[in-house]
Amino acid sequence: MTAIPLLPVESEAQGTRTFRHILSVIARDPLSLASTIIILVFLLVAIIGPLIAPYPDQGAGVTNVSNKMMPPSADTLMGTDRLGRDMFSRVIMGARLAAGVPLGIVFLAILIGAPLGAIAGYKGGWVDEAIMRITDLFLAFPPLLLAMAITAALGRGIQNATIALVVSWWPWYARLVRGVTISLRERYFVEAAQAVGVRDSVIILSHILPNTISPILVQATVDLG
């Protein structure tokens, strides 16, 4: 009887290994470590802003014209503006908006684009064609120009601007994940999962998408910058 050769085992934890490698590189480079600490502090301030702001109500827009244009002091570290609002509180409260809106836009764009790209790359055929033609329709316009047009149609406001930017940005993640998925679907661990009858949805969620995290993080970092 001829022995059946075993397929080489390919690790599915490539994304985890890459993440650990990134952490080790950051830890060895003082500049990268300092930059990471600054970003983490900024995100922490954005999260707990209302708890540490001296005057959170003024940071949210409440005015106090009797204290307008006050110089820096123990009570107002950065002074006040022309409407009497504490500048330090406004900077702290503004961090939440400055961090939350871009993170929300990128997160929603990934949430829409990554699954569609994975489905298109894994399925191929008419499914790939249909999803990619829709993607190309959005990519035919410069993203910021498309976002401005959508905002003009929806009206002003943070919510409408967020919707417009998400609609403009998800196709880039769909294209990115599709390209990665096309190479991943030929890997041994995907073929092994197909051979034992694992459903396509499980393969995409458990084997494909986790291995697209690294390129997604790179693209997300560029977009946030």
mmCIF file with all atom_site columns, C-alpha atoms in Angstrom:
data_model
loop_
_atom_site.group_PDB
_atom_site.id
_atom_site.type_symbol
_atom_site.label_atom_id
_atom_site.label_alt_id
_atom_site.label_comp_id
_atom_site.label_asym_id
_atom_site.label_entity_id
_atom_site.label_seq_id
_atom_site.pdbx_PDB_ins_code
_atom_site.Cartn_x
_atom_site.Cartn_y
_atom_site.Cartn_z
_atom_site.occupancy
_atom_site.B_iso_or_equiv
_atom_site.pdbx_formal_charge
_atom_site.auth_seq_id
_atom_site.auth_comp_id
_atom_site.auth_asym_id
_atom_site.auth_atom_id
_atom_site.pdbx_PDB_model_num
ATOM 1   C CA . MET A 1 1   ? 0.000   0.000  0.000   1.00 0.00 ? 1   MET A CA 1
ATOM 2   C CA . THR A 1 2   ? 1.378   3.390  -0.981  1.00 0.00 ? 2   THR A CA 1
ATOM 3   C CA . ALA A 1 3   ? 1.599   5.831  1.880   1.00 0.00 ? 3   ALA A CA 1
ATOM 4   C CA . ILE A 1 4   ? -0.259  9.083  1.371   1.00 0.00 ? 4   ILE A CA 1
ATOM 5   C CA . PRO A 1 5   ? 2.136   11.990 1.849   1.00 0.00 ? 5   PRO A CA 1
ATOM 6   C CA . LEU A 1 6   ? 1.036   14.397 4.512   1.00 0.00 ? 6   LEU A CA 1
ATOM 7   C CA . LEU A 1 7   ? 0.635   18.014 3.589   1.00 0.00 ? 7   LEU A CA 1
ATOM 8   C CA . PRO A 1 8   ? 3.041   20.244 5.473   1.00 0.00 ? 8   PRO A CA 1
ATOM 9   C CA . VAL A 1 9   ? 1.402   21.996 8.358   1.00 0.00 ? 9   VAL A CA 1
ATOM 10  C CA . GLU A 1 10  ? 1.205   25.708 7.799   1.00 0.00 ? 10  GLU A CA 1
ATOM 11  C CA . SER A 1 11  ? 0.638   27.917 10.769  1.00 0.00 ? 11  SER A CA 1
ATOM 12  C CA . GLU A 1 12  ? -2.524  29.958 10.808  1.00 0.00 ? 12  GLU A CA 1
ATOM 13  C CA . ALA A 1 13  ? -1.077  32.295 13.424  1.00 0.00 ? 13  ALA A CA 1
ATOM 14  C CA . GLN A 1 14  ? 0.888   34.379 10.948  1.00 0.00 ? 14  GLN A CA 1
ATOM 15  C CA . GLY A 1 15  ? -0.985  37.499 12.010  1.00 0.00 ? 15  GLY A CA 1
ATOM 16  C CA . THR A 1 16  ? -0.126  36.846 15.669  1.00 0.00 ? 16  THR A CA 1
ATOM 17  C CA . ARG A 1 17  ? 3.561   36.304 14.877  1.00 0.00 ? 17  ARG A CA 1
ATOM 18  C CA . THR A 1 18  ? 3.660   39.497 12.845  1.00 0.00 ? 18  THR A CA 1
ATOM 19  C CA . PHE A 1 19  ? 2.040   41.437 15.686  1.00 0.00 ? 19  PHE A CA 1
ATOM 20  C CA . ARG A 1 20  ? 4.631   40.134 18.158  1.00 0.00 ? 20  ARG A CA 1
ATOM 21  C CA . HIS A 1 21  ? 7.407   41.037 15.742  1.00 0.00 ? 21  HIS A CA 1
ATOM 22  C CA . ILE A 1 22  ? 6.039   44.589 15.480  1.00 0.00 ? 22  ILE A CA 1
ATOM 23  C CA . LEU A 1 23  ? 5.980   44.879 19.272  1.00 0.00 ? 23  LEU A CA 1
ATOM 24  C CA . SER A 1 24  ? 9.584   43.686 19.526  1.00 0.00 ? 24  SER A CA 1
ATOM 25  C CA . VAL A 1 25  ? 10.709  46.181 16.868  1.00 0.00 ? 25  VAL A CA 1
ATOM 26  C CA . ILE A 1 26  ? 8.945   49.030 18.685  1.00 0.00 ? 26  ILE A CA 1
ATOM 27  C CA . ALA A 1 27  ? 10.518  48.032 21.995  1.00 0.00 ? 27  ALA A CA 1
ATOM 28  C CA . ARG A 1 28  ? 14.037  48.109 20.479  1.00 0.00 ? 28  ARG A CA 1
ATOM 29  C CA . ASP A 1 29  ? 13.660  51.481 18.728  1.00 0.00 ? 29  ASP A CA 1
ATOM 30  C CA . PRO A 1 30  ? 13.526  54.476 21.133  1.00 0.00 ? 30  PRO A CA 1
ATOM 31  C CA . LEU A 1 31  ? 11.860  56.742 18.551  1.00 0.00 ? 31  LEU A CA 1
ATOM 32  C CA . SER A 1 32  ? 9.160   54.178 17.763  1.00 0.00 ? 32  SER A CA 1
ATOM 33  C CA . LEU A 1 33  ? 8.631   53.526 21.459  1.00 0.00 ? 33  LEU A CA 1
ATOM 34  C CA . ALA A 1 34  ? 8.270   57.242 22.210  1.00 0.00 ? 34  ALA A CA 1
ATOM 35  C CA . SER A 1 35  ? 5.827   57.681 19.317  1.00 0.00 ? 35  SER A CA 1
ATOM 36  C CA . THR A 1 36  ? 3.763   54.721 20.494  1.00 0.00 ? 36  THR A CA 1
ATOM 37  C CA . ILE A 1 37  ? 3.616   56.104 24.035  1.00 0.00 ? 37  ILE A CA 1
ATOM 38  C CA . ILE A 1 38  ? 2.464   59.514 22.747  1.00 0.00 ? 38  ILE A CA 1
ATOM 39  C CA . ILE A 1 39  ? -0.287  57.892 20.678  1.00 0.00 ? 39  ILE A CA 1
ATOM 40  C CA . LEU A 1 40  ? -1.433  55.743 23.603  1.00 0.00 ? 40  LEU A CA 1
ATOM 41  C CA . VAL A 1 41  ? -1.498  58.767 25.938  1.00 0.00 ? 41  VAL A CA 1
ATOM 42  C CA . PHE A 1 42  ? -3.521  60.702 23.362  1.00 0.00 ? 42  PHE A CA 1
ATOM 43  C CA . LEU A 1 43  ? -6.014  57.847 23.057  1.00 0.00 ? 43  LEU A CA 1
ATOM 44  C CA . LEU A 1 44  ? -6.229  57.562 26.852  1.00 0.00 ? 44  LEU A CA 1
ATOM 45  C CA . VAL A 1 45  ? -6.962  61.286 27.147  1.00 0.00 ? 45  VAL A CA 1
ATOM 46  C CA . ALA A 1 46  ? -9.640  60.924 24.475  1.00 0.00 ? 46  ALA A CA 1
ATOM 47  C CA . ILE A 1 47  ? -11.284 58.093 26.418  1.00 0.00 ? 47  ILE A CA 1
ATOM 48  C CA . ILE A 1 48  ? -11.213 59.620 29.907  1.00 0.00 ? 48  ILE A CA 1
ATOM 49  C CA . GLY A 1 49  ? -11.394 63.275 28.834  1.00 0.00 ? 49  GLY A CA 1
ATOM 50  C CA . PRO A 1 50  ? -14.553 64.216 30.782  1.00 0.00 ? 50  PRO A CA 1
ATOM 51  C CA . LEU A 1 51  ? -13.029 62.773 33.954  1.00 0.00 ? 51  LEU A CA 1
ATOM 52  C CA . ILE A 1 52  ? -9.824  64.825 33.858  1.00 0.00 ? 52  ILE A CA 1
ATOM 53  C CA . ALA A 1 53  ? -11.006 68.068 32.228  1.00 0.00 ? 53  ALA A CA 1
ATOM 54  C CA . PRO A 1 54  ? -11.262 70.865 34.859  1.00 0.00 ? 54  PRO A CA 1
ATOM 55  C CA . TYR A 1 55  ? -14.375 72.288 33.189  1.00 0.00 ? 55  TYR A CA 1
ATOM 56  C CA . PRO A 1 56  ? -15.922 69.574 30.993  1.00 0.00 ? 56  PRO A CA 1
ATOM 57  C CA . ASP A 1 57  ? -19.044 71.651 30.369  1.00 0.00 ? 57  ASP A CA 1
ATOM 58  C CA . GLN A 1 58  ? -16.938 74.451 28.885  1.00 0.00 ? 58  GLN A CA 1
ATOM 59  C CA . GLY A 1 59  ? -15.021 71.888 26.898  1.00 0.00 ? 59  GLY A CA 1
ATOM 60  C CA . ALA A 1 60  ? -18.356 70.804 25.444  1.00 0.00 ? 60  ALA A CA 1
ATOM 61  C CA . GLY A 1 61  ? -19.198 74.396 24.443  1.00 0.00 ? 61  GLY A CA 1
ATOM 62  C CA . VAL A 1 62  ? -20.801 76.107 27.457  1.00 0.00 ? 62  VAL A CA 1
ATOM 63  C CA . THR A 1 63  ? -19.728 79.769 27.542  1.00 0.00 ? 63  THR A CA 1
ATOM 64  C CA . ASN A 1 64  ? -18.797 82.074 30.416  1.00 0.00 ? 64  ASN A CA 1
ATOM 65  C CA . VAL A 1 65  ? -18.213 85.529 28.920  1.00 0.00 ? 65  VAL A CA 1
ATOM 66  C CA . SER A 1 66  ? -17.449 87.059 32.306  1.00 0.00 ? 66  SER A CA 1
ATOM 67  C CA . ASN A 1 67  ? -14.112 85.203 32.228  1.00 0.00 ? 67  ASN A CA 1
ATOM 68  C CA . LYS A 1 68  ? -13.206 85.836 28.599  1.00 0.00 ? 68  LYS A CA 1
ATOM 69  C CA . MET A 1 69  ? -9.566  86.172 27.520  1.00 0.00 ? 69  MET A CA 1
ATOM 70  C CA . MET A 1 70  ? -8.184  85.267 30.939  1.00 0.00 ? 70  MET A CA 1
ATOM 71  C CA . PRO A 1 71  ? -4.420  84.583 31.087  1.00 0.00 ? 71  PRO A CA 1
ATOM 72  C CA . PRO A 1 72  ? -3.064  81.202 32.174  1.00 0.00 ? 72  PRO A CA 1
ATOM 73  C CA . SER A 1 73  ? -3.419  80.618 35.906  1.00 0.00 ? 73  SER A CA 1
ATOM 74  C CA . ALA A 1 74  ? -3.804  77.829 38.445  1.00 0.00 ? 74  ALA A CA 1
ATOM 75  C CA . ASP A 1 75  ? -7.526  77.620 37.611  1.00 0.00 ? 75  ASP A CA 1
ATOM 76  C CA . THR A 1 76  ? -7.147  77.952 33.844  1.00 0.00 ? 76  THR A CA 1
ATOM 77  C CA . LEU A 1 77  ? -3.848  76.393 32.777  1.00 0.00 ? 77  LEU A CA 1
ATOM 78  C CA . MET A 1 78  ? -4.096  77.667 29.190  1.00 0.00 ? 78  MET A CA 1
ATOM 79  C CA . GLY A 1 79  ? -6.296  80.665 29.839  1.00 0.00 ? 79  GLY A CA 1
ATOM 80  C CA . THR A 1 80  ? -9.727  81.227 28.304  1.00 0.00 ? 80  THR A CA 1
ATOM 81  C CA . ASP A 1 81  ? -10.969 82.157 24.846  1.00 0.00 ? 81  ASP A CA 1
ATOM 82  C CA . ARG A 1 82  ? -13.179 85.060 23.746  1.00 0.00 ? 82  ARG A CA 1
ATOM 83  C CA . LEU A 1 83  ? -16.269 83.262 25.051  1.00 0.00 ? 83  LEU A CA 1
ATOM 84  C CA . GLY A 1 84  ? -14.739 82.522 28.443  1.00 0.00 ? 84  GLY A CA 1
ATOM 85  C CA . ARG A 1 85  ? -14.215 78.811 27.831  1.00 0.00 ? 85  ARG A CA 1
ATOM 86  C CA . ASP A 1 86  ? -11.255 77.096 29.464  1.00 0.00 ? 86  ASP A CA 1
ATOM 87  C CA . MET A 1 87  ? -8.788  76.275 26.692  1.00 0.00 ? 87  MET A CA 1
ATOM 88  C CA . PHE A 1 88  ? -7.227  73.336 28.526  1.00 0.00 ? 88  PHE A CA 1
ATOM 89  C CA . SER A 1 89  ? -10.645 71.704 28.932  1.00 0.00 ? 89  SER A CA 1
ATOM 90  C CA . ARG A 1 90  ? -11.436 72.326 25.274  1.00 0.00 ? 90  ARG A CA 1
ATOM 91  C CA . VAL A 1 91  ? -8.158  70.705 24.179  1.00 0.00 ? 91  VAL A CA 1
ATOM 92  C CA . ILE A 1 92  ? -8.851  67.634 26.316  1.00 0.00 ? 92  ILE A CA 1
ATOM 93  C CA . MET A 1 93  ? -12.471 67.325 25.192  1.00 0.00 ? 93  MET A CA 1
ATOM 94  C CA . GLY A 1 94  ? -11.446 67.940 21.585  1.00 0.00 ? 94  GLY A CA 1
ATOM 95  C CA . ALA A 1 95  ? -9.141  64.921 21.715  1.00 0.00 ? 95  ALA A CA 1
ATOM 96  C CA . ARG A 1 96  ? -12.185 62.649 21.854  1.00 0.00 ? 96  ARG A CA 1
ATOM 97  C CA . LEU A 1 97  ? -13.566 64.090 18.623  1.00 0.00 ? 97  LEU A CA 1
ATOM 98  C CA . ALA A 1 98  ? -10.138 64.196 16.958  1.00 0.00 ? 98  ALA A CA 1
ATOM 99  C CA . ALA A 1 99  ? -9.498  60.537 17.769  1.00 0.00 ? 99  ALA A CA 1
ATOM 100 C CA . GLY A 1 100 ? -13.003 59.117 17.673  1.00 0.00 ? 100 GLY A CA 1
ATOM 101 C CA . VAL A 1 101 ? -14.094 60.303 14.235  1.00 0.00 ? 101 VAL A CA 1
ATOM 102 C CA . PRO A 1 102 ? -11.065 58.998 12.244  1.00 0.00 ? 102 PRO A CA 1
ATOM 103 C CA . LEU A 1 103 ? -11.025 55.727 14.179  1.00 0.00 ? 103 LEU A CA 1
ATOM 104 C CA . GLY A 1 104 ? -14.751 55.299 13.605  1.00 0.00 ? 104 GLY A CA 1
ATOM 105 C CA . ILE A 1 105 ? -14.424 55.986 9.881   1.00 0.00 ? 105 ILE A CA 1
ATOM 106 C CA . VAL A 1 106 ? -11.558 53.530 9.420   1.00 0.00 ? 106 VAL A CA 1
ATOM 107 C CA . PHE A 1 107 ? -13.251 50.879 11.584  1.00 0.00 ? 107 PHE A CA 1
ATOM 108 C CA . LEU A 1 108 ? -16.515 51.062 9.615   1.00 0.00 ? 108 LEU A CA 1
ATOM 109 C CA . ALA A 1 109 ? -14.649 51.076 6.289   1.00 0.00 ? 109 ALA A CA 1
ATOM 110 C CA . ILE A 1 110 ? -12.796 47.910 7.345   1.00 0.00 ? 110 ILE A CA 1
ATOM 111 C CA . LEU A 1 111 ? -16.007 46.360 8.656   1.00 0.00 ? 111 LEU A CA 1
ATOM 112 C CA . ILE A 1 112 ? -17.620 46.787 5.236   1.00 0.00 ? 112 ILE A CA 1
ATOM 113 C CA . GLY A 1 113 ? -14.671 46.359 2.893   1.00 0.00 ? 113 GLY A CA 1
ATOM 114 C CA . ALA A 1 114 ? -12.759 43.470 4.483   1.00 0.00 ? 114 ALA A CA 1
ATOM 115 C CA . PRO A 1 115 ? -15.589 40.877 4.418   1.00 0.00 ? 115 PRO A CA 1
ATOM 116 C CA . LEU A 1 116 ? -16.584 41.863 0.876   1.00 0.00 ? 116 LEU A CA 1
ATOM 117 C CA . GLY A 1 117 ? -12.975 41.608 -0.291  1.00 0.00 ? 117 GLY A CA 1
ATOM 118 C CA . ALA A 1 118 ? -12.546 38.230 1.409   1.00 0.00 ? 118 ALA A CA 1
ATOM 119 C CA . ILE A 1 119 ? -15.734 36.872 -0.171  1.00 0.00 ? 119 ILE A CA 1
ATOM 120 C CA . ALA A 1 120 ? -14.733 38.152 -3.614  1.00 0.00 ? 120 ALA A CA 1
ATOM 121 C CA . GLY A 1 121 ? -11.204 36.753 -3.399  1.00 0.00 ? 121 GLY A CA 1
ATOM 122 C CA . TYR A 1 122 ? -12.256 33.389 -1.989  1.00 0.00 ? 122 TYR A CA 1
ATOM 123 C CA . LYS A 1 123 ? -15.289 32.711 -4.182  1.00 0.00 ? 123 LYS A CA 1
ATOM 124 C CA . GLY A 1 124 ? -13.983 34.059 -7.477  1.00 0.00 ? 124 GLY A CA 1
ATOM 125 C CA . GLY A 1 125 ? -16.164 33.788 -10.581 1.00 0.00 ? 125 GLY A CA 1
ATOM 126 C CA . TRP A 1 126 ? -19.291 35.901 -10.892 1.00 0.00 ? 126 TRP A CA 1
ATOM 127 C CA . VAL A 1 127 ? -19.269 36.749 -7.182  1.00 0.00 ? 127 VAL A CA 1
ATOM 128 C CA . ASP A 1 128 ? -15.828 38.302 -7.540  1.00 0.00 ? 128 ASP A CA 1
ATOM 129 C CA . GLU A 1 129 ? -16.858 40.107 -10.712 1.00 0.00 ? 129 GLU A CA 1
ATOM 130 C CA . ALA A 1 130 ? -20.019 41.556 -9.152  1.00 0.00 ? 130 ALA A CA 1
ATOM 131 C CA . ILE A 1 131 ? -18.311 42.803 -5.985  1.00 0.00 ? 131 ILE A CA 1
ATOM 132 C CA . MET A 1 132 ? -15.303 44.204 -7.821  1.00 0.00 ? 132 MET A CA 1
ATOM 133 C CA . ARG A 1 133 ? -17.397 46.039 -10.400 1.00 0.00 ? 133 ARG A CA 1
ATOM 134 C CA . ILE A 1 134 ? -19.290 47.762 -7.584  1.00 0.00 ? 134 ILE A CA 1
ATOM 135 C CA . THR A 1 135 ? -15.960 48.535 -5.943  1.00 0.00 ? 135 THR A CA 1
ATOM 136 C CA . ASP A 1 136 ? -14.570 49.953 -9.189  1.00 0.00 ? 136 ASP A CA 1
ATOM 137 C CA . LEU A 1 137 ? -17.622 52.198 -9.453  1.00 0.00 ? 137 LEU A CA 1
ATOM 138 C CA . PHE A 1 138 ? -16.665 53.879 -6.178  1.00 0.00 ? 138 PHE A CA 1
ATOM 139 C CA . LEU A 1 139 ? -12.943 53.888 -6.995  1.00 0.00 ? 139 LEU A CA 1
ATOM 140 C CA . ALA A 1 140 ? -13.629 55.734 -10.253 1.00 0.00 ? 140 ALA A CA 1
ATOM 141 C CA . PHE A 1 141 ? -13.905 58.943 -8.215  1.00 0.00 ? 141 PHE A CA 1
ATOM 142 C CA . PRO A 1 142 ? -11.227 60.474 -5.970  1.00 0.00 ? 142 PRO A CA 1
ATOM 143 C CA . PRO A 1 143 ? -12.257 59.532 -2.415  1.00 0.00 ? 143 PRO A CA 1
ATOM 144 C CA . LEU A 1 144 ? -12.249 63.054 -0.983  1.00 0.00 ? 144 LEU A CA 1
ATOM 145 C CA . LEU A 1 145 ? -14.155 64.429 -3.975  1.00 0.00 ? 145 LEU A CA 1
ATOM 146 C CA . LEU A 1 146 ? -16.747 61.658 -3.616  1.00 0.00 ? 146 LEU A CA 1
ATOM 147 C CA . ALA A 1 147 ? -16.998 62.347 0.123   1.00 0.00 ? 147 ALA A CA 1
ATOM 148 C CA . MET A 1 148 ? -17.562 66.053 -0.528  1.00 0.00 ? 148 MET A CA 1
ATOM 149 C CA . ALA A 1 149 ? -20.313 65.269 -3.033  1.00 0.00 ? 149 ALA A CA 1
ATOM 150 C CA . ILE A 1 150 ? -22.054 62.899 -0.607  1.00 0.00 ? 150 ILE A CA 1
ATOM 151 C CA . THR A 1 151 ? -21.763 65.433 2.220   1.00 0.00 ? 151 THR A CA 1
ATOM 152 C CA . ALA A 1 152 ? -23.272 68.116 -0.001  1.00 0.00 ? 152 ALA A CA 1
ATOM 153 C CA . ALA A 1 153 ? -26.220 65.810 -0.701  1.00 0.00 ? 153 ALA A CA 1
ATOM 154 C CA . LEU A 1 154 ? -26.722 64.707 2.917   1.00 0.00 ? 154 LEU A CA 1
ATOM 155 C CA . GLY A 1 155 ? -26.066 68.059 4.575   1.00 0.00 ? 155 GLY A CA 1
ATOM 156 C CA . ARG A 1 156 ? -23.607 69.318 7.146   1.00 0.00 ? 156 ARG A CA 1
ATOM 157 C CA . GLY A 1 157 ? -22.705 67.567 10.372  1.00 0.00 ? 157 GLY A CA 1
ATOM 158 C CA . ILE A 1 158 ? -20.198 65.093 11.798  1.00 0.00 ? 158 ILE A CA 1
ATOM 159 C CA . GLN A 1 159 ? -22.542 62.153 11.255  1.00 0.00 ? 159 GLN A CA 1
ATOM 160 C CA . ASN A 1 160 ? -23.099 62.904 7.565   1.00 0.00 ? 160 ASN A CA 1
ATOM 161 C CA . ALA A 1 161 ? -19.389 63.556 7.025   1.00 0.00 ? 161 ALA A CA 1
ATOM 162 C CA . THR A 1 162 ? -18.599 60.215 8.662   1.00 0.00 ? 162 THR A CA 1
ATOM 163 C CA . ILE A 1 163 ? -21.073 58.396 6.405   1.00 0.00 ? 163 ILE A CA 1
ATOM 164 C CA . ALA A 1 164 ? -19.602 60.095 3.341   1.00 0.00 ? 164 ALA A CA 1
ATOM 165 C CA . LEU A 1 165 ? -16.024 59.145 4.220   1.00 0.00 ? 165 LEU A CA 1
ATOM 166 C CA . VAL A 1 166 ? -16.964 55.542 5.030   1.00 0.00 ? 166 VAL A CA 1
ATOM 167 C CA . VAL A 1 167 ? -18.695 55.217 1.655   1.00 0.00 ? 167 VAL A CA 1
ATOM 168 C CA . SER A 1 168 ? -15.574 56.638 -0.015  1.00 0.00 ? 168 SER A CA 1
ATOM 169 C CA . TRP A 1 169 ? -13.037 54.507 1.852   1.00 0.00 ? 169 TRP A CA 1
ATOM 170 C CA . TRP A 1 170 ? -14.422 50.952 2.125   1.00 0.00 ? 170 TRP A CA 1
ATOM 171 C CA . PRO A 1 171 ? -13.548 50.020 -1.519  1.00 0.00 ? 171 PRO A CA 1
ATOM 172 C CA . TRP A 1 172 ? -9.825  50.417 -0.780  1.00 0.00 ? 172 TRP A CA 1
ATOM 173 C CA . TYR A 1 173 ? -10.017 47.809 1.968   1.00 0.00 ? 173 TYR A CA 1
ATOM 174 C CA . ALA A 1 174 ? -12.108 45.530 -0.238  1.00 0.00 ? 174 ALA A CA 1
ATOM 175 C CA . ARG A 1 175 ? -9.429  45.651 -2.945  1.00 0.00 ? 175 ARG A CA 1
ATOM 176 C CA . LEU A 1 176 ? -6.643  45.109 -0.432  1.00 0.00 ? 176 LEU A CA 1
ATOM 177 C CA . VAL A 1 177 ? -8.250  42.118 1.289   1.00 0.00 ? 177 VAL A CA 1
ATOM 178 C CA . ARG A 1 178 ? -9.267  40.555 -2.036  1.00 0.00 ? 178 ARG A CA 1
ATOM 179 C CA . GLY A 1 179 ? -5.653  40.527 -3.208  1.00 0.00 ? 179 GLY A CA 1
ATOM 180 C CA . VAL A 1 180 ? -4.447  38.933 0.023   1.00 0.00 ? 180 VAL A CA 1
ATOM 181 C CA . THR A 1 181 ? -7.286  36.393 -0.037  1.00 0.00 ? 181 THR A CA 1
ATOM 182 C CA . ILE A 1 182 ? -6.448  35.244 -3.568  1.00 0.00 ? 182 ILE A CA 1
ATOM 183 C CA . SER A 1 183 ? -3.000  34.186 -2.346  1.00 0.00 ? 183 SER A CA 1
ATOM 184 C CA . LEU A 1 184 ? -4.302  32.721 0.922   1.00 0.00 ? 184 LEU A CA 1
ATOM 185 C CA . ARG A 1 185 ? -6.902  30.483 -0.701  1.00 0.00 ? 185 ARG A CA 1
ATOM 186 C CA . GLU A 1 186 ? -4.107  28.441 -2.290  1.00 0.00 ? 186 GLU A CA 1
ATOM 187 C CA . ARG A 1 187 ? -2.399  27.769 1.047   1.00 0.00 ? 187 ARG A CA 1
ATOM 188 C CA . TYR A 1 188 ? -2.341  24.285 2.520   1.00 0.00 ? 188 TYR A CA 1
ATOM 189 C CA . PHE A 1 189 ? -4.361  25.111 5.635   1.00 0.00 ? 189 PHE A CA 1
ATOM 190 C CA . VAL A 1 190 ? -7.225  26.442 3.490   1.00 0.00 ? 190 VAL A CA 1
ATOM 191 C CA . GLU A 1 191 ? -7.107  23.410 1.194   1.00 0.00 ? 191 GLU A CA 1
ATOM 192 C CA . ALA A 1 192 ? -7.084  21.129 4.244   1.00 0.00 ? 192 ALA A CA 1
ATOM 193 C CA . ALA A 1 193 ? -10.154 22.877 5.644   1.00 0.00 ? 193 ALA A CA 1
ATOM 194 C CA . GLN A 1 194 ? -11.924 22.491 2.301   1.00 0.00 ? 194 GLN A CA 1
ATOM 195 C CA . ALA A 1 195 ? -10.976 18.808 2.135   1.00 0.00 ? 195 ALA A CA 1
ATOM 196 C CA . VAL A 1 196 ? -12.621 18.004 5.469   1.00 0.00 ? 196 VAL A CA 1
ATOM 197 C CA . GLY A 1 197 ? -15.812 19.818 4.498   1.00 0.00 ? 197 GLY A CA 1
ATOM 198 C CA . VAL A 1 198 ? -15.516 23.048 6.476   1.00 0.00 ? 198 VAL A CA 1
ATOM 199 C CA . ARG A 1 199 ? -18.087 25.580 5.306   1.00 0.00 ? 199 ARG A CA 1
ATOM 200 C CA . ASP A 1 200 ? -16.903 28.502 3.199   1.00 0.00 ? 200 ASP A CA 1
ATOM 201 C CA . SER A 1 201 ? -18.184 31.029 5.737   1.00 0.00 ? 201 SER A CA 1
ATOM 202 C CA . VAL A 1 202 ? -16.142 29.383 8.504   1.00 0.00 ? 202 VAL A CA 1
ATOM 203 C CA . ILE A 1 203 ? -13.026 29.290 6.325   1.00 0.00 ? 203 ILE A CA 1
ATOM 204 C CA . ILE A 1 204 ? -13.377 32.987 5.525   1.00 0.00 ? 204 ILE A CA 1
ATOM 205 C CA . LEU A 1 205 ? -13.991 34.003 9.138   1.00 0.00 ? 205 LEU A CA 1
ATOM 206 C CA . SER A 1 206 ? -11.539 31.643 10.841  1.00 0.00 ? 206 SER A CA 1
ATOM 207 C CA . HIS A 1 207 ? -8.732  31.181 8.307   1.00 0.00 ? 207 HIS A CA 1
ATOM 208 C CA . ILE A 1 208 ? -8.790  33.999 5.746   1.00 0.00 ? 208 ILE A CA 1
ATOM 209 C CA . LEU A 1 209 ? -9.674  37.196 7.619   1.00 0.00 ? 209 LEU A CA 1
ATOM 210 C CA . PRO A 1 210 ? -7.295  36.648 10.585  1.00 0.00 ? 210 PRO A CA 1
ATOM 211 C CA . ASN A 1 211 ? -4.395  36.427 8.127   1.00 0.00 ? 211 ASN A CA 1
ATOM 212 C CA . THR A 1 212 ? -5.317  39.748 6.507   1.00 0.00 ? 212 THR A CA 1
ATOM 213 C CA . ILE A 1 213 ? -4.914  41.721 9.732   1.00 0.00 ? 213 ILE A CA 1
ATOM 214 C CA . SER A 1 214 ? -1.317  42.821 9.060   1.00 0.00 ? 214 SER A CA 1
ATOM 215 C CA . PRO A 1 215 ? -1.917  44.530 5.675   1.00 0.00 ? 215 PRO A CA 1
ATOM 216 C CA . ILE A 1 216 ? -5.176  45.982 7.002   1.00 0.00 ? 216 ILE A CA 1
ATOM 217 C CA . LEU A 1 217 ? -3.324  47.532 9.952   1.00 0.00 ? 217 LEU A CA 1
ATOM 218 C CA . VAL A 1 218 ? -0.717  49.016 7.628   1.00 0.00 ? 218 VAL A CA 1
ATOM 219 C CA . GLN A 1 219 ? -3.390  50.573 5.417   1.00 0.00 ? 219 GLN A CA 1
ATOM 220 C CA . ALA A 1 220 ? -5.376  51.773 8.443   1.00 0.00 ? 220 ALA A CA 1
ATOM 221 C CA . THR A 1 221 ? -2.270  53.444 9.871   1.00 0.00 ? 221 THR A CA 1
ATOM 222 C CA . VAL A 1 222 ? -1.704  55.293 6.598   1.00 0.00 ? 222 VAL A CA 1
ATOM 223 C CA . ASP A 1 223 ? -5.357  56.374 6.463   1.00 0.00 ? 223 ASP A CA 1
ATOM 224 C CA . LEU A 1 224 ? -5.338  57.603 10.061  1.00 0.00 ? 224 LEU A CA 1
ATOM 225 C CA . GLY A 1 225 ? -2.180  59.582 9.368   1.00 0.00 ? 225 GLY A CA 1
#
